[in-house]
Amino acid sequence: MKKFLEEAAFQHNPLRILVDFVEKEEKKESVKDYDNWRFVGYVLDIGYNTTTIITSDPFKKAVGGIPRNSLLIMVPSNFWEFPPHFTLLRVLETAPTPLTKEVQQTYFELQKKSMPELDIFTQSELQWGALKTSVLGMYYPHPDDNDKLEFSGDLNSFVSAHKYRVYAPDDALLDLIINSLVPLEKQFNIGKLRLTESRLPLPDTSLPNVDVSVSTLDFMGTRTAMFGKTRLGKSNVIKIIAQSLIETARVCEGDGRTHNVGQIIFDINGEYANDNPQDDNRSIRSAYPDDCTVYAITQKDSTPSEPLRLDFYAHPNLSHHLIKTFIRDEERHPPDYVNSFLSVEIPSFESLEERERQDQIRGRRKILVFWAILHSAGFQPNLSTLRDLGGFDPRFAERTRRIVYGDGVPLPTINSLDSLLNELRLFAEADRAGPRLQSTSGNHNLFDSDDEALLRFLFPTSTTASGPRKLQKYRIYHDPHATNFVEEILEGLGRGQTVILDLSNAHPEVMQYFSQWLTEEIFSHQVELFSNNDLRDHYIQLYFEEAHNLFPADEAKITDIYSRIAKEGAKYHIGMVYSTQSPSTISGDLLAQTENFFVAHISAKNEVKTLANLNVAFENIQEDILHSKTPGYLRMLTRAHRFVVPVQARRFSPMTSQPGGQ
């Protein structure tokens, strides 16, 4: 069988590395090269889920130590009688041996007698111990292809414990264990394997030096979670994932696309759009300027960007809501006339279509008064957009206009914001002078209480009231051409660009508005492509920070669009990367749908338990997550990986090329 393995069927199988490893270890044993031997010990007790092994101090020293969560391999003693295979074990904790009580008694007696040195026979007895390990699964040749391997999360069978041997894998075998299940297509390096937080090597030994790879296929159209306390490397990994898609998703099909994955990052802290020289922290945009476009509310001199703003005229209900939020946040007790203005419900143009004709006219009139307020506050209009939205005429009845303007005076045409403002001023003055202006039916006043509140804000009765001037500071959020940037972003995503929305220093309401609006537009766009059978191989990747605000644990508070993205996004080629500190604050539906996890240090036991309840792969590494606080030290579980991989994420830096990228 040994000769067969060397010369025939499995010559090109990745498990050839295992064959070479076992052969080298047997040679070391035969020449008594125990200092370099990778042998760890024997199996004391074996089961489908856990296995207890016995080992000794010299064995542990020779392999550089066996820390908790380290990986070991178990092979049959008669290895050459079977196709090459091994069982992967993860060290959990120490375990008692049949002689544990006797050993403890010996230690007690020695310490009591203050014996300075152990004799060789006692030392030989005391150096043995046991370790409890979890069974992660088996690696074996693929049944249908001798050039491939396969992994199963269980054991097909096992025999008596004494018929197995346990080894500590070398770097080549660790590379096979960690990376062999990752698709070769679109591979990308994310960091180094780090089995334990401690990096203190034993004398004459070295720590593992194994690169950890991911395939960007695992992120496309899937959900990826980042958990852990702040300042522990979540943002750095997000940059690496975005970088991996930029590097590996390039296309040269002549259809105008640069990549088959478009990305949009909702950058609430500005760290993906802007460099931070103090932290030596480079942004995605500066690393890949040709592949990235930044949209910013507040433009920065060092970062080229496009304006990210709202056309307050085109979206009167939303802009009034934003203004209300701004003012109420800044002033605890605004004046009564301001409070009345903020309490008005401004309709949207879409809602007017559902009303009867007379109600439509009255609703439009409120919008036009709001337009006049914006105009008085210096908000620059896009006149073409305003004409398309119905123009400027409030459509007061001719009989009422005659009362206001007087007989014999030509009635002006209302075709501009200035003429609208003048007409509203005359009507407000006439209504205040009395008697009250009446509707044409004569059944009620021409202006209802909301109209009066708007007109009182537009034309304050007090000379000390600021009125529309109060809104001037909010003009930074307005752009008369803002309706076009959504189309520009969708077009950029279609080409495969990485779009970064710099929301730093923006009001939370503005962040929420832009995030929701763009997500809705992206989702609608992808649904349309899907309906027309035009999705092809094109994907869109969304990046959300502080995800508990968008996907709260209380399902009733989730905005519909985010719920649909979580549940239906994969069907429409929409992937999502989201980060937050605590798993328990996130929607259970989203957690259940999440395929990829990157977990840094979490300090609360209940949070780690939530994670373990969500995915059993984290069950045995809860203590590690609770106690390891090194920045960038993460536990990774992707769609390709069948078990959690501890990795020290590399620091984000630009790459001009990446081996394995296609």
XYZ file of C-alpha atoms in Angstrom:
662
model
C 0.000 0.000 0.000
C 2.837 2.387 0.827
C 4.400 1.863 -2.562
C 1.010 2.211 -4.193
C 0.424 5.511 -2.459
C 3.792 6.808 -3.533
C 3.499 5.835 -7.181
C -0.129 5.577 -8.175
C -3.630 6.771 -7.388
C -3.072 9.607 -4.883
C 0.143 10.978 -6.326
C -1.467 14.369 -7.140
C -3.929 14.498 -4.280
C -3.415 17.308 -1.729
C -3.228 14.576 0.898
C 0.157 13.717 -0.540
C 1.373 16.228 2.072
C -0.003 13.910 4.786
C 1.736 10.894 3.263
C 5.064 12.733 3.225
C 4.492 13.957 6.786
C 3.812 10.484 8.207
C 6.769 9.043 6.342
C 9.110 11.717 7.765
C 7.803 11.194 11.284
C 8.358 7.453 11.065
C 11.931 8.039 9.946
C 12.538 10.396 12.894
C 11.201 7.731 15.232
C 13.374 5.046 13.712
C 16.575 7.103 14.171
C 15.430 8.365 17.594
C 15.334 12.041 16.460
C 12.897 12.843 19.239
C 13.840 16.546 19.475
C 12.261 17.193 16.057
C 9.505 14.620 16.315
C 5.945 15.942 15.789
C 4.445 13.059 17.746
C 2.168 14.234 20.581
C 0.790 11.078 22.175
C -1.761 8.328 22.153
C -5.515 8.126 22.391
C -6.884 7.324 25.815
C -10.575 7.532 24.992
C -12.289 8.068 21.651
C -15.803 9.142 20.690
C -17.699 10.740 17.827
C -17.576 14.241 19.350
C -14.624 14.275 21.744
C -11.373 12.382 22.140
C -9.018 12.253 25.123
C -5.322 11.896 24.399
C -2.360 11.209 26.670
C 0.881 13.076 26.204
C 4.070 13.853 28.098
C 6.305 16.837 28.764
C 9.049 15.870 26.238
C 6.434 15.448 23.492
C 4.887 18.851 24.226
C 8.275 20.533 24.363
C 9.388 19.044 21.035
C 6.363 20.468 19.170
C 6.608 23.898 20.805
C 3.793 23.371 23.311
C 0.138 22.435 22.996
C -1.959 25.493 23.936
C -5.721 25.498 24.206
C -7.458 25.591 20.798
C -4.395 24.278 18.972
C -5.009 21.814 16.134
C -3.829 18.189 16.201
C -4.252 15.306 13.762
C -5.137 11.733 14.602
C -4.111 8.938 12.216
C -4.424 5.157 12.501
C -1.327 3.328 13.735
C -1.495 1.121 10.632
C -1.608 4.189 8.407
C -0.275 2.451 5.285
C -3.087 -0.071 5.172
C -5.711 2.559 4.256
C -6.144 5.442 1.828
C -4.510 8.545 3.349
C -6.822 10.280 5.813
C -6.739 11.935 9.207
C -9.083 13.221 11.892
C -8.737 16.851 12.927
C -8.831 17.604 16.659
C -8.998 20.884 18.566
C -7.541 20.983 22.082
C -10.158 22.023 24.639
C -8.745 21.557 28.119
C -6.815 19.232 30.377
C -8.439 15.935 31.315
C -7.997 13.576 34.248
C -6.073 10.335 33.788
C -6.712 7.074 35.628
C -3.806 8.009 37.898
C -4.743 11.635 38.522
C -5.434 11.176 42.237
C -2.202 9.233 42.775
C -0.182 11.909 40.944
C -1.756 14.679 43.007
C -0.970 12.718 46.171
C 2.673 12.381 45.086
C 2.928 16.121 44.403
C 1.414 16.845 47.779
C 3.899 14.618 49.569
C 6.849 16.102 47.656
C 5.854 19.661 48.429
C 5.218 18.824 52.053
C 8.712 17.365 52.369
C 10.193 20.305 50.353
C 12.071 17.835 48.183
C 14.335 19.942 45.903
C 14.660 17.473 43.068
C 12.733 14.552 41.632
C 14.462 11.252 40.987
C 14.343 9.965 37.435
C 11.740 7.326 38.156
C 9.312 9.703 39.867
C 9.854 12.275 37.115
C 9.006 9.692 34.496
C 5.742 8.937 36.263
C 4.702 12.559 36.766
C 5.369 13.962 33.288
C 2.346 12.293 31.725
C -0.983 14.031 31.397
C -4.185 14.024 29.335
C -5.922 16.531 27.074
C -9.551 16.634 26.050
C -10.086 17.476 22.373
C -13.110 18.051 20.164
C -13.462 16.169 16.883
C -13.748 18.741 14.074
C -13.981 16.223 11.242
C -12.060 14.094 8.774
C -9.975 14.803 5.671
C -9.891 11.996 3.099
C -9.604 11.492 -0.697
C -12.621 12.587 -2.706
C -14.539 9.437 -3.673
C -15.037 10.611 -7.258
C -11.751 12.390 -7.932
C -8.360 11.117 -6.756
C -6.857 14.578 -7.296
C -9.116 16.188 -4.690
C -9.809 15.795 -1.013
C -13.068 15.957 0.896
C -13.951 17.028 4.434
C -16.702 15.647 6.632
C -17.783 17.054 9.960
C -18.152 13.609 11.494
C -16.423 10.240 11.749
C -17.618 7.321 9.657
C -16.350 4.911 12.305
C -13.555 4.337 14.773
C -11.774 1.401 16.383
C -10.085 0.890 19.716
C -8.272 3.895 21.145
C -4.874 2.211 21.185
C -4.906 1.923 17.400
C -4.405 5.664 16.817
C -1.534 8.096 17.053
C -1.738 11.872 17.473
C 0.621 14.414 15.884
C 1.049 18.173 15.882
C 0.884 19.187 12.203
C 3.764 21.116 10.651
C 3.263 24.296 8.576
C 2.648 22.394 5.322
C -0.038 20.253 6.933
C -1.581 23.267 8.701
C -1.785 25.011 5.340
C -3.624 21.963 3.977
C -5.990 21.961 6.966
C -6.785 25.690 6.783
C -6.731 26.473 3.072
C -7.520 23.275 1.164
C -11.279 23.801 1.518
C -11.118 27.362 0.185
C -12.011 27.572 -3.536
C -8.937 28.253 -5.659
C -10.874 30.840 -7.650
C -10.557 34.395 -6.321
C -8.383 33.470 -3.314
C -7.053 36.311 -1.220
C -4.741 36.438 1.806
C -6.387 37.792 4.948
C -3.675 37.185 7.537
C -1.685 34.554 9.425
C -2.844 31.531 11.368
C -2.585 32.298 15.080
C -3.552 29.336 17.230
C -3.180 31.196 20.518
C -2.879 34.772 21.706
C 0.495 34.056 23.340
C 3.426 34.371 20.953
C 6.132 33.150 23.336
C 7.900 30.189 21.656
C 9.584 27.413 23.594
C 13.395 27.141 23.233
C 14.557 25.816 19.845
C 11.013 25.901 18.433
C 9.136 28.360 16.256
C 5.518 29.453 15.995
C 3.447 28.398 12.958
C 3.956 30.554 9.889
C 0.917 29.824 7.759
C -0.992 32.257 5.535
C -4.779 32.148 5.805
C -6.736 32.625 2.597
C -10.358 33.346 1.840
C -12.222 33.210 -1.437
C -14.185 36.305 -2.339
C -16.806 33.953 -3.766
C -17.779 33.407 -0.110
C -18.689 37.102 0.280
C -20.563 37.656 -2.979
C -24.313 37.547 -2.383
C -23.897 36.446 1.253
C -24.095 38.020 4.695
C -20.913 38.638 6.680
C -20.875 39.651 10.355
C -18.170 41.489 12.314
C -18.490 41.236 16.093
C -16.239 42.560 18.834
C -15.460 45.546 20.994
C -14.280 48.780 19.422
C -10.640 49.355 18.401
C -9.969 45.644 17.911
C -9.708 45.519 14.140
C -13.227 45.158 12.724
C -12.809 48.133 10.376
C -9.430 46.840 9.237
C -10.987 43.511 8.205
C -13.806 45.330 6.409
C -11.152 47.177 4.409
C -9.456 43.881 3.571
C -12.745 42.360 2.387
C -13.473 45.416 0.245
C -9.906 45.249 -1.057
C -10.224 41.547 -1.848
C -13.273 42.221 -4.027
C -11.515 45.091 -5.798
C -8.496 42.880 -6.499
C -10.216 39.636 -7.482
C -13.427 40.813 -9.159
C -11.762 42.626 -12.074
C -13.240 41.841 -15.494
C -12.119 42.523 -19.047
C -15.263 41.816 -21.041
C -15.474 45.037 -23.024
C -18.952 45.829 -21.667
C -17.899 48.921 -19.735
C -17.478 47.113 -16.417
C -14.239 47.174 -14.463
C -15.427 44.603 -11.892
C -18.350 42.206 -11.602
C -18.926 43.345 -8.016
C -19.988 46.894 -7.205
C -19.545 47.963 -3.581
C -21.164 50.687 -1.511
C -19.770 51.567 1.918
C -21.869 53.641 4.333
C -18.904 55.319 6.042
C -20.241 56.877 9.242
C -16.771 57.763 10.596
C -15.066 58.743 7.347
C -12.306 56.139 7.772
C -12.861 54.397 4.430
C -12.940 57.651 2.458
C -10.198 59.621 4.232
C -6.641 58.829 5.351
C -5.751 59.176 9.030
C -2.003 60.019 9.181
C -1.992 60.043 12.990
C -2.869 56.331 13.090
C -0.953 55.565 9.887
C -4.336 54.458 8.622
C -4.813 54.521 4.876
C -8.262 54.632 3.330
C -9.730 52.422 0.622
C -10.150 55.474 -1.609
C -6.504 56.571 -1.500
C -5.306 52.986 -1.961
C -7.514 52.455 -5.031
C -8.363 55.907 -6.415
C -9.271 54.591 -9.871
C -11.713 52.058 -8.469
C -13.415 54.233 -5.833
C -15.785 57.192 -5.885
C -16.526 59.190 -2.737
C -19.775 61.057 -2.083
C -19.587 63.410 0.881
C -21.968 65.726 2.725
C -19.031 67.840 3.887
C -16.255 67.818 1.322
C -12.655 67.619 2.572
C -9.750 69.316 0.844
C -7.611 66.165 0.865
C -10.334 63.849 -0.498
C -11.844 64.373 -3.962
C -15.577 63.732 -3.695
C -18.988 64.302 -5.200
C -21.747 66.059 -3.214
C -24.062 63.835 -1.172
C -27.097 65.938 -0.443
C -30.874 66.057 -0.649
C -33.011 68.252 -2.864
C -35.227 69.751 -0.171
C -37.729 70.989 -2.773
C -38.206 67.591 -4.438
C -38.776 65.771 -1.137
C -40.748 68.236 1.028
C -41.995 65.677 3.563
C -38.512 64.269 4.188
C -36.771 67.636 4.267
C -39.354 69.036 6.701
C -38.803 65.971 8.898
C -35.040 66.564 8.844
C -35.493 70.242 9.701
C -37.761 69.301 12.583
C -35.158 66.854 13.909
C -32.332 69.388 13.599
C -34.181 72.169 15.413
C -35.559 69.970 18.196
C -32.073 68.565 18.829
C -30.582 72.065 19.067
C -33.342 73.840 21.001
C -35.151 72.354 23.955
C -37.831 75.081 23.989
C -38.201 76.741 20.557
C -40.660 79.661 20.208
C -44.345 78.874 19.776
C -44.460 79.898 16.092
C -41.493 77.565 15.405
C -43.144 74.728 17.323
C -46.284 75.202 15.251
C -44.260 75.087 12.028
C -42.489 71.890 13.122
C -45.803 70.226 14.018
C -47.215 70.581 10.506
C -47.429 67.417 8.379
C -46.070 68.235 4.921
C -47.369 65.708 2.373
C -45.197 63.992 -0.220
C -45.945 64.315 -3.916
C -46.634 60.592 -4.047
C -49.291 60.807 -1.319
C -51.146 63.583 -3.192
C -51.992 61.183 -6.009
C -54.138 59.142 -3.611
C -56.305 62.144 -2.633
C -59.433 63.602 -4.192
C -58.999 66.689 -6.379
C -59.869 69.326 -3.780
C -57.653 67.717 -1.169
C -54.856 67.532 -3.742
C -55.050 71.301 -4.250
C -54.935 72.001 -0.515
C -52.062 69.532 -0.061
C -50.073 71.084 -2.919
C -50.661 74.492 -1.386
C -48.878 73.394 1.805
C -45.941 72.180 -0.272
C -45.808 75.503 -2.125
C -45.780 77.475 1.144
C -42.932 75.218 2.289
C -41.133 75.953 -1.013
C -41.542 79.670 -0.331
C -40.001 79.155 3.127
C -37.013 77.350 1.594
C -36.668 80.095 -1.025
C -36.701 82.790 1.662
C -34.039 80.844 3.585
C -31.744 80.869 0.539
C -32.129 77.237 -0.603
C -31.128 77.231 -4.279
C -33.870 75.634 -6.426
C -33.666 73.543 -9.576
C -36.395 75.364 -11.505
C -36.687 72.621 -14.086
C -37.427 70.067 -11.352
C -39.962 72.357 -9.703
C -41.822 72.874 -12.991
C -41.874 69.110 -13.557
C -43.388 68.711 -10.096
C -46.341 70.952 -11.000
C -45.083 74.501 -10.996
C -45.618 77.382 -8.590
C -49.288 78.333 -8.827
C -51.208 77.770 -5.528
C -54.465 77.896 -7.530
C -56.382 80.346 -5.411
C -59.834 81.036 -6.837
C -60.076 84.143 -9.045
C -62.835 85.585 -6.852
C -60.596 85.316 -3.768
C -57.645 86.800 -5.632
C -59.813 89.794 -6.587
C -60.562 90.386 -2.921
C -56.837 90.327 -2.123
C -55.550 92.340 -5.106
C -58.529 94.712 -5.476
C -60.714 95.533 -8.437
C -59.061 96.812 -11.569
C -55.636 95.424 -10.714
C -54.304 92.881 -13.261
C -53.921 89.468 -11.632
C -50.305 88.315 -12.005
C -49.287 84.914 -13.342
C -47.571 82.819 -10.692
C -44.659 81.279 -12.581
C -41.699 81.675 -10.220
C -40.781 81.367 -6.575
C -40.621 85.159 -6.266
C -44.153 85.623 -7.643
C -45.346 82.778 -5.381
C -43.728 84.440 -2.358
C -45.357 87.783 -3.206
C -48.811 86.235 -3.616
C -48.540 84.366 -0.336
C -47.499 87.578 1.431
C -50.541 89.434 0.132
C -52.881 86.589 1.082
C -51.374 86.295 4.591
C -51.726 90.052 5.180
C -55.316 90.070 3.909
C -56.254 87.081 6.043
C -54.716 88.613 9.167
C -56.327 92.035 8.572
C -59.784 90.412 8.574
C -62.303 89.344 7.894
C -60.803 85.867 7.367
C -60.535 84.739 3.778
C -63.065 82.054 2.946
C -63.004 79.073 0.611
C -65.088 79.344 -2.548
C -67.752 77.139 -0.944
C -67.942 79.571 1.974
C -68.123 76.706 4.446
C -64.729 77.196 6.071
C -61.689 79.429 6.213
C -59.355 79.412 3.226
C -56.377 78.579 5.457
C -56.581 75.779 7.994
C -54.451 75.677 11.146
C -51.494 74.023 9.365
C -51.572 76.665 6.624
C -51.570 79.378 9.259
C -48.601 77.797 11.044
C -46.629 77.698 7.793
C -47.550 81.286 6.873
C -46.767 82.511 10.398
C -43.277 80.980 10.065
C -42.857 82.405 6.550
C -44.065 85.873 7.571
C -43.566 86.222 11.345
C -45.751 88.746 13.113
C -42.903 89.719 15.461
C -40.062 91.845 14.181
C -37.600 89.900 16.359
C -38.578 86.485 14.993
C -36.027 84.973 12.629
C -38.517 82.969 10.555
C -36.968 81.314 7.468
C -33.509 82.642 8.412
C -33.538 79.988 11.102
C -33.093 77.347 8.377
C -30.063 78.853 6.658
C -27.551 76.709 8.585
C -29.136 73.557 7.104
C -28.394 74.507 3.502
C -25.271 72.290 3.654
C -27.588 69.279 3.328
C -29.317 70.641 0.232
C -28.321 70.308 -3.401
C -30.718 71.328 -6.197
C -29.301 68.543 -8.389
C -29.302 65.859 -5.694
C -31.917 63.775 -7.458
C -29.243 62.819 -9.981
C -26.690 61.331 -7.597
C -28.774 58.180 -7.026
C -28.647 57.441 -10.745
C -24.915 58.163 -10.767
C -24.296 55.763 -7.879
C -26.372 53.008 -9.490
C -24.499 53.510 -12.738
C -21.152 53.359 -10.903
C -22.144 50.196 -9.059
C -23.164 48.694 -12.381
C -19.650 49.326 -13.702
C -18.190 47.646 -10.620
C -17.030 50.773 -8.822
C -16.605 50.954 -5.041
C -18.779 53.850 -3.857
C -18.011 55.321 -0.430
C -20.618 57.529 1.243
C -18.720 59.784 3.650
C -21.333 60.410 6.350
C -18.869 61.651 8.965
C -20.052 64.690 10.945
C -23.542 64.219 9.537
C -26.637 64.313 11.694
C -27.898 60.783 12.560
C -31.181 61.495 10.769
C -29.263 62.366 7.609
C -27.223 59.166 7.883
C -30.374 57.124 8.313
C -32.112 58.852 5.440
C -29.326 58.359 2.895
C -28.696 54.772 4.007
C -32.353 53.844 3.670
C -32.956 55.733 0.436
C -29.963 54.304 -1.392
C -30.563 50.798 -0.094
C -34.137 50.957 -1.390
C -32.969 52.176 -4.791
C -30.269 49.502 -5.025
C -32.705 46.771 -4.040
C -35.288 47.970 -6.592
C -32.599 48.128 -9.279
C -31.445 44.561 -8.596
C -35.037 43.283 -8.498
C -35.625 44.848 -11.903
C -32.490 43.205 -13.304
C -33.622 39.897 -11.838
C -37.092 40.254 -13.376
C -35.526 40.951 -16.765
C -33.131 38.004 -16.362
C -30.220 40.444 -16.614
C -28.345 39.898 -13.338
C -25.748 37.658 -15.007
C -22.614 37.492 -12.830
C -22.974 41.009 -11.435
C -23.157 41.485 -7.655
C -23.501 44.420 -5.273
C -21.916 44.454 -1.817
C -23.304 46.670 0.972
C -21.277 47.640 4.053
C -23.046 48.771 7.239
C -21.433 49.830 10.526
C -23.313 50.096 13.839
C -25.672 47.526 12.355
C -27.797 47.310 15.522
C -29.386 50.613 14.447
C -30.550 49.081 11.159
C -31.201 45.492 12.233
C -32.305 45.718 15.908
C -33.139 42.602 17.886
C -36.748 43.790 18.095
C -38.015 42.620 14.711
C -40.892 45.109 14.829
C -38.417 48.009 14.665
C -36.612 46.860 11.502
C -37.288 49.018 8.471
C -38.829 46.913 5.727
C -35.993 47.419 3.246
C -33.340 46.098 5.646
C -35.499 43.113 6.484
C -35.848 42.313 2.783
C -32.115 42.722 2.201
C -31.386 40.271 5.022
C -33.873 37.680 3.820
C -33.951 38.079 0.026
C -30.682 39.803 -0.866
C -28.867 36.645 -1.991
C -31.507 35.964 -4.651
C -30.876 39.379 -6.168
C -27.057 39.137 -5.943
C -26.864 41.555 -3.009
C -24.222 40.754 -0.398
C -23.864 42.506 2.920
C -21.088 43.081 5.451
C -22.288 44.411 8.796
C -20.479 45.157 12.045
C -21.509 45.758 15.632
C -20.165 45.076 19.097
C -22.802 42.706 20.444
C -24.504 39.765 18.694
C -27.542 39.997 20.991
C -28.438 43.453 19.646
C -28.884 42.133 16.093
C -32.020 40.721 14.489
C -32.322 36.977 15.011
C -33.478 36.511 11.422
C -30.352 38.211 10.097
C -28.071 36.207 12.379
C -29.708 32.981 11.248
C -29.105 33.941 7.602
C -25.468 35.014 8.094
C -22.892 32.765 6.422
C -19.575 34.385 7.404
C -18.358 35.495 10.836
C -15.340 37.465 12.063
C -15.264 37.686 15.853
C -12.834 39.771 17.909
C -12.788 40.069 21.699
C -16.180 40.163 23.425
C -16.184 40.749 27.167
C -19.713 39.646 28.140
C -20.418 35.958 28.653
C -24.045 36.254 27.582
C -22.951 37.776 24.260
C -20.544 34.926 23.541
C -23.237 32.450 24.555
C -25.596 34.091 22.067
C -22.991 33.555 19.375
C -22.488 29.906 20.383
C -26.242 29.302 20.384
C -26.416 30.800 16.930
C -23.594 28.688 15.483
C -22.343 25.557 17.208
C -18.886 26.050 15.669
C -18.223 28.711 18.333
C -19.272 26.479 21.242
C -15.778 25.350 22.227
C -13.930 28.655 21.816
C -16.057 30.852 24.053
C -13.334 31.265 26.672
C -10.841 32.234 23.996
C -13.135 35.008 22.725
C -13.692 36.271 26.261
C -10.015 36.498 27.233
C -8.043 37.308 24.043
C -7.915 41.073 23.460
C -5.135 41.537 20.883
C -6.222 43.899 18.065
C -6.668 42.037 14.801
C -6.818 38.613 16.488
C -10.059 37.151 15.145
C -11.959 33.883 14.969
C -13.071 33.414 11.388
C -15.783 31.179 10.000
C -16.625 31.543 6.307
C -18.877 29.605 3.993
C -15.858 27.581 2.810
C -14.449 26.857 6.260
C -16.131 24.072 8.212
C -14.662 25.096 11.557
C -13.521 28.300 13.230
C -10.032 29.460 12.210
C -8.062 31.744 14.571
C -6.316 34.351 12.450
C -4.198 37.420 12.998
C -5.557 39.732 10.315
C -2.890 41.553 8.357
C -2.882 45.335 8.386
C -4.662 46.796 5.388
C -2.313 48.043 2.679
C -2.670 48.453 -1.095
C -1.755 45.585 -3.398
C -0.935 45.906 -7.068
C -1.449 42.206 -7.688
C -2.554 39.207 -5.703
C -1.584 35.586 -6.386
C -4.642 33.508 -7.112
C -6.823 36.493 -8.030
C -8.814 36.029 -11.200
